XYZ file of C-alpha atoms in Angstrom:
593
model
C 9.920 24.309 -7.266
C 9.850 20.416 -8.361
C 9.549 19.893 -11.845
C 9.332 16.930 -14.273
C 10.495 18.172 -17.690
C 12.855 17.100 -20.710
C 13.583 13.465 -21.571
C 16.694 11.962 -19.880
C 19.222 11.035 -22.524
C 16.760 11.485 -25.308
C 14.613 8.477 -24.485
C 11.118 8.854 -25.644
C 10.511 5.550 -26.063
C 12.386 2.799 -24.126
C 12.218 -0.825 -24.357
C 9.216 -1.219 -22.313
C 7.770 1.822 -24.501
C 8.109 4.552 -21.800
C 9.410 8.204 -21.964
C 11.930 9.049 -19.536
C 11.358 12.322 -17.945
C 13.618 14.133 -15.271
C 12.572 15.093 -12.057
C 14.606 18.126 -10.678
C 14.561 20.340 -7.713
C 15.889 24.134 -7.190
C 19.579 24.101 -6.934
C 19.556 26.449 -4.166
C 17.424 24.051 -1.881
C 19.739 21.535 -2.472
C 22.883 23.247 -1.646
C 21.281 24.774 1.350
C 20.091 21.261 2.621
C 23.623 19.788 1.924
C 25.526 22.683 3.797
C 22.917 22.884 6.801
C 23.015 18.853 7.310
C 26.342 18.054 5.861
C 24.710 15.433 3.252
C 26.486 14.174 0.145
C 25.434 15.777 -2.731
C 23.147 12.981 -4.317
C 20.929 12.929 -0.977
C 20.749 16.824 -1.017
C 19.895 16.655 -4.806
C 16.959 14.139 -4.323
C 15.524 15.714 -1.500
C 14.998 19.230 -3.231
C 13.483 17.031 -6.315
C 11.203 15.753 -3.912
C 10.154 18.861 -2.764
C 11.466 18.651 0.623
C 12.700 22.145 1.550
C 16.019 23.429 3.907
C 13.522 23.497 7.041
C 11.849 20.046 6.520
C 14.625 18.147 5.497
C 16.002 16.690 8.802
C 12.308 15.817 10.128
C 12.022 14.005 6.764
C 15.350 11.994 7.193
C 14.781 11.384 10.797
C 11.255 11.535 11.461
C 9.994 11.275 15.053
C 6.312 11.110 16.535
C 7.417 13.845 18.947
C 7.712 16.191 16.171
C 5.084 15.133 13.499
C 2.381 13.562 15.888
C -0.674 15.795 15.237
C -3.419 16.400 18.099
C -5.698 13.566 17.619
C -8.569 16.049 18.408
C -8.150 17.979 15.273
C -10.140 15.420 13.938
C -14.069 15.857 13.919
C -15.741 13.409 16.567
C -12.450 12.269 17.888
C -13.155 13.712 21.530
C -16.644 12.079 21.468
C -15.544 8.952 20.667
C -12.414 8.932 23.035
C -14.770 9.652 25.791
C -16.883 7.179 24.953
C -14.100 4.526 24.620
C -12.943 5.363 28.285
C -16.331 5.199 29.775
C -16.504 1.556 28.445
C -12.962 0.741 29.775
C -13.859 2.309 33.287
C -17.269 0.075 33.071
C -15.574 -2.837 31.787
C -18.234 -3.017 28.780
C -18.180 -5.507 26.073
C -17.165 -3.934 22.791
C -17.570 -5.156 19.642
C -15.059 -4.421 16.556
C -16.373 -4.456 13.066
C -13.709 -4.650 10.763
C -13.057 -5.262 7.058
C -10.972 -8.231 5.305
C -8.135 -6.168 3.983
C -4.656 -5.582 5.616
C -6.003 -2.164 6.852
C -9.051 -3.850 7.905
C -7.492 -6.445 9.658
C -4.596 -4.267 11.302
C -6.767 -1.574 12.350
C -9.367 -4.279 13.875
C -6.388 -5.874 15.820
C -5.254 -2.572 17.258
C -8.277 -1.557 18.425
C -9.242 -5.058 19.669
C -5.797 -5.470 21.338
C -5.944 -1.704 22.691
C -9.232 -2.461 24.359
C -8.552 -6.024 25.664
C -5.667 -5.170 27.441
C -7.478 -2.294 29.224
C -9.620 -4.933 30.435
C -12.841 -4.829 28.065
C -14.588 -7.786 26.702
C -14.202 -7.689 22.970
C -15.966 -9.416 20.362
C -14.976 -8.910 16.400
C -16.799 -9.674 12.917
C -14.921 -9.354 9.695
C -17.857 -9.831 6.633
C -17.397 -12.081 4.105
C -16.292 -10.875 0.963
C -18.665 -12.915 -1.209
C -21.856 -13.327 1.187
C -21.672 -9.886 2.996
C -19.859 -7.795 0.651
C -18.040 -4.556 2.117
C -19.000 -2.779 5.214
C -21.430 -3.318 8.058
C -24.516 -5.179 7.611
C -27.632 -5.085 9.780
C -27.798 -8.819 10.390
C -24.113 -8.809 11.862
C -24.573 -5.741 13.902
C -27.604 -7.174 15.454
C -25.840 -10.448 16.168
C -22.919 -8.303 18.167
C -25.463 -6.912 20.034
C -26.933 -10.047 21.258
C -23.611 -11.582 22.511
C -23.268 -8.303 24.773
C -22.048 -5.316 23.062
C -23.052 -2.314 24.145
C -20.501 -0.345 22.078
C -19.593 -1.313 18.483
C -16.751 0.170 16.730
C -16.384 -0.160 12.931
C -12.956 0.016 11.831
C -12.095 0.765 7.960
C -16.040 0.968 6.975
C -18.933 2.479 8.084
C -18.678 6.173 6.804
C -21.431 4.941 4.031
C -23.446 2.290 5.926
C -25.888 4.853 7.877
C -28.970 2.336 6.912
C -27.085 -0.999 8.439
C -25.979 1.290 11.324
C -29.607 2.333 12.025
C -30.445 -1.392 12.850
C -28.741 -1.238 16.248
C -29.880 2.577 17.144
C -30.788 2.480 20.539
C -29.198 -1.148 21.493
C -25.766 -0.072 21.344
C -23.381 3.240 20.423
C -21.741 2.986 17.404
C -18.382 4.666 16.741
C -16.599 4.547 13.228
C -13.024 5.118 12.728
C -12.646 5.004 9.137
C -10.549 7.092 6.189
C -13.082 6.388 3.019
C -13.946 9.375 1.010
C -17.690 10.455 2.161
C -20.117 11.385 -0.111
C -22.612 13.306 2.444
C -23.193 13.808 6.138
C -21.850 11.176 8.438
C -24.416 8.241 9.925
C -26.478 9.270 12.634
C -24.383 7.656 15.234
C -22.366 8.613 18.347
C -19.643 9.472 16.350
C -17.564 9.239 13.064
C -13.962 9.885 13.079
C -12.837 10.148 9.545
C -10.312 12.722 8.048
C -12.145 12.581 4.609
C -15.530 13.559 6.170
C -16.802 16.682 4.385
C -16.622 18.717 7.626
C -13.379 17.515 8.667
C -10.753 20.424 8.418
C -7.897 18.275 10.002
C -5.728 18.184 7.169
C -5.242 14.284 7.719
C -6.786 13.151 4.834
C -3.721 10.568 3.894
C -4.179 8.599 7.324
C -5.296 4.808 6.798
C -7.806 3.505 9.067
C -4.936 1.976 11.114
C -3.781 5.383 11.534
C -6.909 6.659 12.313
C -7.578 3.821 15.208
C -3.613 4.917 16.390
C -4.741 8.574 16.860
C -7.719 7.439 18.686
C -6.204 5.165 21.281
C -3.966 8.162 21.935
C -6.962 10.415 22.837
C -8.683 7.702 24.549
C -5.334 7.182 26.873
C -5.550 10.913 27.325
C -9.148 11.177 28.418
C -8.440 8.280 31.000
C -5.381 9.847 32.518
C -7.605 13.243 32.963
C -9.883 10.729 34.919
C -7.610 9.246 37.103
C -7.677 5.705 35.576
C -3.966 5.107 35.659
C -3.391 6.272 39.224
C -2.692 2.859 40.246
C -1.958 1.080 36.975
C 0.358 1.254 34.094
C -0.661 2.880 30.828
C -0.805 0.808 27.648
C 2.584 0.580 25.308
C 1.049 2.465 22.230
C 4.042 2.308 20.650
C 3.814 -1.336 20.788
C 0.898 -1.046 18.249
C 2.913 0.924 15.736
C 3.786 -2.266 13.685
C 0.384 -2.529 12.809
C 0.003 1.192 11.891
C 3.301 0.636 9.783
C 1.701 -2.151 7.897
C -1.692 -0.916 7.198
C 0.057 2.530 5.765
C 1.860 0.579 3.399
C -0.240 -2.050 2.135
C -3.294 0.544 1.672
C -0.437 2.602 -0.287
C -1.057 5.512 1.613
C 1.479 8.631 0.692
C 4.740 8.064 2.958
C 5.251 11.760 3.835
C 4.363 13.483 7.111
C 3.016 11.746 10.061
C 3.046 8.365 7.611
C 6.756 8.776 7.646
C 7.152 8.514 11.166
C 4.634 5.595 11.476
C 6.332 3.598 9.196
C 9.787 4.480 10.329
C 8.995 3.632 14.249
C 6.670 0.718 13.257
C 9.555 -0.946 11.428
C 11.976 -0.843 14.698
C 8.775 -2.035 16.645
C 8.332 -5.146 14.347
C 12.191 -5.774 14.343
C 11.543 -6.755 17.972
C 9.255 -9.514 16.690
C 7.324 -9.049 20.111
C 3.656 -10.001 17.825
C 3.824 -13.547 17.329
C 1.561 -13.257 14.396
C 3.905 -11.013 12.342
C 6.961 -13.004 13.438
C 5.572 -16.116 12.651
C 4.786 -14.646 8.912
C 8.079 -13.535 8.585
C 9.333 -16.885 9.292
C 6.842 -18.652 7.198
C 7.785 -16.085 4.127
C 11.592 -16.581 4.807
C 11.976 -12.943 4.826
C 15.626 -12.823 5.933
C 16.697 -9.494 4.707
C 16.607 -6.255 6.935
C 12.912 -5.226 7.309
C 11.698 -2.615 4.966
C 8.651 -1.382 3.577
C 8.931 -3.618 0.681
C 8.789 -6.723 3.112
C 5.167 -5.402 4.038
C 4.220 -5.143 0.150
C 5.538 -8.697 -1.236
C 5.955 -10.802 2.129
C 3.026 -9.792 4.326
C 0.153 -7.950 2.884
C -0.339 -10.259 0.370
C -0.820 -13.384 2.586
C -2.974 -11.237 5.182
C -5.244 -10.333 2.334
C -5.539 -13.945 1.003
C -7.700 -15.297 3.819
C -10.549 -12.041 2.868
C -9.917 -12.653 -0.849
C -10.831 -16.355 -1.121
C -10.955 -18.294 2.308
C -12.120 -17.228 5.543
C -12.286 -13.393 6.169
C -11.072 -13.119 9.709
C -7.638 -15.203 9.349
C -5.574 -12.214 9.164
C -7.269 -10.634 12.150
C -6.933 -13.809 14.072
C -3.325 -13.753 13.482
C -2.302 -10.357 14.221
C -4.368 -10.844 17.657
C -2.425 -14.235 18.314
C -0.560 -14.304 21.460
C 0.580 -17.668 21.162
C 3.305 -18.786 19.172
C 2.305 -22.053 18.157
C -1.232 -21.209 17.124
C 0.477 -18.237 15.095
C 2.647 -20.158 13.362
C -0.386 -22.778 12.080
C -2.419 -19.712 11.283
C 0.611 -18.077 9.244
C 1.332 -21.440 7.526
C -2.526 -21.726 6.515
C -2.381 -18.037 5.141
C 0.587 -19.045 3.120
C -1.263 -22.109 1.758
C -4.246 -19.972 0.972
C -2.233 -17.227 -0.813
C -0.694 -19.910 -3.156
C -4.170 -20.926 -4.065
C -4.842 -17.213 -4.579
C -1.958 -16.951 -6.871
C -3.294 -20.086 -8.852
C -6.822 -18.439 -9.190
C -5.403 -15.187 -10.079
C -3.203 -16.833 -13.139
C -6.429 -18.595 -14.451
C -7.978 -15.170 -15.199
C -5.067 -13.016 -16.010
C -4.304 -14.241 -19.502
C -8.184 -13.934 -20.815
C -8.393 -10.474 -19.148
C -5.225 -9.478 -20.520
C -6.219 -10.298 -23.976
C -9.758 -8.715 -23.456
C -8.098 -5.334 -22.486
C -5.585 -5.519 -25.583
C -8.728 -5.777 -27.537
C -10.516 -3.056 -26.198
C -7.851 -0.636 -26.159
C -7.057 -1.422 -29.815
C -10.751 -0.333 -30.575
C -10.049 3.259 -29.217
C -11.654 2.539 -25.570
C -10.422 5.204 -23.335
C -10.842 2.496 -20.221
C -10.865 -0.960 -19.797
C -13.790 -3.073 -18.376
C -13.323 -6.775 -18.811
C -15.733 -9.484 -16.937
C -15.825 -13.186 -16.925
C -18.174 -15.777 -15.759
C -17.249 -17.330 -12.530
C -14.153 -14.902 -11.913
C -13.292 -14.962 -8.266
C -14.191 -11.668 -6.973
C -11.188 -11.721 -4.262
C -8.772 -11.140 -6.814
C -10.426 -9.204 -9.752
C -8.789 -6.131 -8.083
C -5.149 -7.696 -8.521
C -5.944 -8.293 -11.866
C -7.317 -4.715 -12.490
C -3.943 -3.464 -11.120
C -1.962 -5.478 -13.572
C -3.984 -4.261 -16.496
C -3.366 -1.006 -15.483
C 0.230 -1.457 -14.891
C 0.618 -2.688 -18.623
C -1.169 -0.644 -20.539
C -1.381 2.641 -18.269
C -5.080 3.201 -18.573
C -8.039 2.664 -15.922
C -9.203 -0.676 -15.718
C -12.052 -2.753 -14.266
C -12.415 -6.110 -13.657
C -15.749 -8.026 -12.621
C -16.634 -11.532 -12.052
C -20.420 -12.494 -12.415
C -22.753 -14.929 -10.873
C -26.569 -15.141 -11.048
C -26.464 -12.002 -13.293
C -24.323 -9.443 -11.145
C -20.892 -8.968 -11.614
C -18.851 -7.833 -8.445
C -15.495 -6.022 -9.681
C -12.562 -3.660 -8.534
C -11.058 -0.940 -10.488
C -7.562 0.387 -10.512
C -6.630 3.868 -12.271
C -3.766 5.780 -13.169
C -2.683 9.281 -11.690
C -4.672 12.133 -12.483
C -7.674 10.214 -13.626
C -10.227 9.831 -11.010
C -11.910 6.625 -11.118
C -13.574 6.682 -7.671
C -15.486 9.861 -8.627
C -16.416 7.859 -11.884
C -17.847 4.832 -10.239
C -19.759 6.979 -7.718
C -21.176 8.868 -10.659
C -22.248 5.951 -12.486
C -23.874 4.279 -9.421
C -25.964 7.793 -8.943
C -26.873 7.162 -12.717
C -28.559 3.922 -11.993
C -25.874 1.935 -13.638
C -24.555 0.109 -10.875
C -26.028 -1.703 -7.884
C -23.349 -0.495 -5.658
C -20.231 1.572 -6.238
C -17.865 3.650 -4.433
C -13.970 4.473 -4.279
C -11.121 7.090 -4.292
C -9.389 8.286 -7.457
C -6.960 5.365 -7.544
C -9.312 2.600 -6.937
C -12.870 1.376 -6.593
C -15.475 -1.274 -6.178
C -18.583 -2.072 -7.663
C -21.350 -4.230 -8.617
C -23.369 -4.191 -11.808
C -26.034 -6.286 -13.589
C -25.148 -7.969 -16.804
C -27.615 -5.951 -18.922
C -25.838 -2.797 -17.884
C -22.197 -3.774 -18.574
C -22.033 -2.122 -21.933
C -23.499 1.188 -20.545
C -21.386 1.086 -17.596
C -18.249 1.090 -19.999
C -19.601 3.627 -22.124
C -20.037 5.889 -19.054
C -16.644 5.344 -18.225
C -15.161 5.963 -21.394
C -17.115 9.275 -21.469
C -16.410 10.366 -17.969
C -12.540 9.478 -18.092
C -12.350 10.685 -21.745
C -8.916 12.413 -20.999
C -7.333 8.505 -20.399
C -7.341 8.124 -24.249
C -4.597 10.574 -24.890
C -2.632 9.032 -22.474
C 0.591 7.101 -23.633
C 0.620 3.343 -23.646
C 3.150 3.041 -20.644
C 3.413 5.543 -18.124
C 6.171 8.318 -17.917
C 9.268 6.936 -15.983
C 10.792 9.849 -13.727
C 14.515 9.735 -13.546
C 16.354 11.233 -10.506
C 20.280 11.043 -11.719
C 22.307 9.660 -14.229
C 25.722 7.743 -13.183
C 28.407 5.764 -14.758
C 28.661 2.141 -13.588
C 32.074 2.958 -11.721
C 30.310 5.434 -9.527
C 27.266 2.870 -8.925
C 28.956 1.888 -5.565
C 27.720 0.170 -2.176
C 28.687 3.480 -0.687
C 26.231 5.441 -2.784
C 23.278 2.987 -2.121
C 23.813 3.383 1.454
C 23.360 7.009 1.067
C 20.338 6.507 -0.950
C 18.941 4.313 1.648
C 18.664 7.633 4.100
C 15.748 8.634 2.014
C 13.764 5.159 2.517
C 10.978 3.960 3.782
C 10.118 4.055 0.037
C 6.507 3.873 -1.351
C 3.552 5.805 -2.331
C 4.553 9.603 -2.250
C 7.983 9.067 -1.526
C 9.428 6.451 -4.330
C 12.468 4.971 -4.328
C 14.990 7.109 -6.540
C 15.117 6.051 -9.890
C 18.574 6.265 -11.273
C 19.986 5.659 -15.017
C 23.372 3.837 -15.612
C 24.820 5.652 -18.686
C 25.660 3.530 -21.728
C 26.233 0.158 -19.988
C 27.414 -2.995 -21.744
C 25.918 -6.453 -20.758
C 28.826 -8.904 -20.236
C 26.644 -11.690 -19.421
C 22.650 -12.520 -18.354
C 21.089 -15.721 -17.405
C 17.585 -16.624 -15.922
C 17.679 -17.370 -12.382
C 15.143 -17.894 -9.872
C 11.905 -19.688 -9.384
C 10.475 -20.888 -12.577
C 13.520 -18.843 -14.251
C 11.302 -15.717 -14.105
C 14.095 -13.385 -13.150
C 17.299 -12.454 -15.138
C 20.620 -11.698 -13.461
C 23.114 -9.737 -15.636
C 26.545 -8.134 -15.027
C 27.166 -5.100 -16.886
C 30.298 -3.107 -17.398
C 31.302 0.664 -18.705
C 31.991 0.893 -22.557
C 35.743 1.200 -21.680
C 35.444 -1.822 -19.167
C 36.154 -1.274 -15.721
C 34.477 -2.801 -12.739
C 31.795 -4.963 -13.270
C 28.082 -4.323 -11.705
C 25.512 -7.236 -10.693
C 21.995 -6.356 -12.046
C 18.756 -8.054 -11.625
C 15.556 -7.999 -13.882
C 12.136 -9.530 -11.949
C 9.062 -10.376 -13.536
C 10.953 -11.183 -16.874
C 9.157 -13.872 -18.403
C 9.153 -12.177 -21.842
C 9.101 -8.696 -23.585
C 11.645 -6.483 -25.315
C 13.642 -5.868 -22.456
C 14.417 -9.566 -21.147
C 15.354 -10.218 -24.786
C 17.558 -7.375 -25.127
C 19.334 -8.491 -21.895
C 19.609 -12.105 -22.761
C 21.074 -11.154 -26.209
C 23.174 -8.775 -24.360
C 21.605 -6.333 -26.779
C 24.026 -7.499 -29.421
C 26.882 -5.654 -27.987
C 25.307 -2.255 -28.464
C 25.464 -0.232 -25.241
C 22.458 0.210 -23.675
C 21.037 2.907 -20.770
C 19.631 1.014 -17.802
C 17.196 2.762 -15.545
C 16.446 1.117 -12.065
C 17.255 1.242 -8.070
C 20.490 0.781 -6.925
C 20.693 -1.113 -3.369
C 23.636 -2.664 -1.358
C 23.433 -6.457 -0.766
C 24.766 -7.817 2.523
C 27.018 -10.778 1.747
C 29.567 -12.491 4.118
C 29.368 -9.331 6.314
C 30.216 -6.919 3.617
C 28.161 -4.852 1.343
C 27.988 -5.070 -2.439
C 25.875 -3.153 -5.246
C 23.205 -4.246 -7.307
C 21.269 -2.549 -9.717
C 17.419 -3.527 -9.808
C 16.566 -2.865 -13.567
C 12.777 -1.494 -14.237
C 13.878 -0.377 -17.921
C 16.045 0.073 -20.159
C 17.053 1.968 -23.600
C 19.295 1.657 -26.910
C 22.225 4.355 -26.074
């Protein structure tokens, strides 16, 4: 049994205001894993602490599609969708792909469009403009796709709740939805809705992103074509080559990196490392991502730039990049997305200070949730701002930008507080123009005169949030002295990668460290580089604190904690330098020892 109890080294309020709690697993499970797989003790303990049993440990460390890939037919309507797609391929039909403007939407649209083009279909695509069209299918766009010759429309990462819009093309084109968003009622009256979060889908695959659903659909379609003898005189498409898109979408849509998702990301990283997709290769070059590819590369380098087009520029820029087969064109698109992302950062910064001040004022007044709005705030960045507020105050946060009396907003929540259900309930109560989401995120539109009522509704519905601490608990899995923080240990920890939602990078605590030297480094001096040693001296360890513009943690490092030892919490990594590996500790928190 995994437990998160008891404070680590007695830390109830760190320099970041957090309580440090142990995550522990059963000793006998850890011992069994270590014995069966001949693993270092720290790795087996971490596996046990994450709820990985003896039988599952090998597949967790070496996840493969051969072992973990589910039967696509387990999802409702999958066989209907695969047979119709196979028919479209055999007939050489014109197919339209209707996508979404985020990373998952771009990746799933690129996967389906590229897959069908490879098999000989003519493919058109449409990505809705965030401001002009909003999220999901709309009737005018669907009708225009039919006018361009589409006899089959595939909606990816959207469509489950779009029954009214999809009815506009009834009798003119077949419609397939490949989605993963939570359904509120029965699926729309179309040919097929493949969504593991349908109310009547018992596949157990609810953690898939849309690109994962699309990948399984491609497998099912190839299987159908194989049965029909389509590949008797031609090669089957290389489906494994699509896993770079699935991996990117899985990480950027914050899906749990367990089970089949873990296999998708592990194998997708290998595919991406081959740099066969010109768009991704160009974006890696533009971002100067020189380190070994890992899941973090998706989050800080690729994802924000692919998202940027849909946030504040041309909605289909990311999709066009992913579909590009010309390296010169791909480089030009990657450079455009990089430039748009810089503009997005400036737009975001212009909102952030006012939003943070308003959030602090609301919470000081005793609100359970945060709802801040501003006239003219760009709806493409309000979700990012909401996420920053949530991180800082550990409260559900909603942010909306107003124009013409209507605010378009996004919300982000904390574990254990279902924001999506609250937003759906608010819409059903007549407080919102539109609204939906899932436990950790939501989107909505609200009229000016109903903002106060909507905020009161959220406070009442999510009242449990008022009892939460002002900063999220930090879950710690091991402590060590500085002399034990070696590159070899860091390499052992890497065996648990890829890290992300559901499989976070292990947080360790360096016991009683003394800061020998610390200074600001990096762009705009926004990071701190420190060197620490044990109380009795010994080897020194490099440590880094990022996003360190201010605060008690940054101040303590720069002041060298007035020679008082600190417990340092963070992640141990191995840095490659001139052919050798050296340990580096990435600081996330600290407490006076």
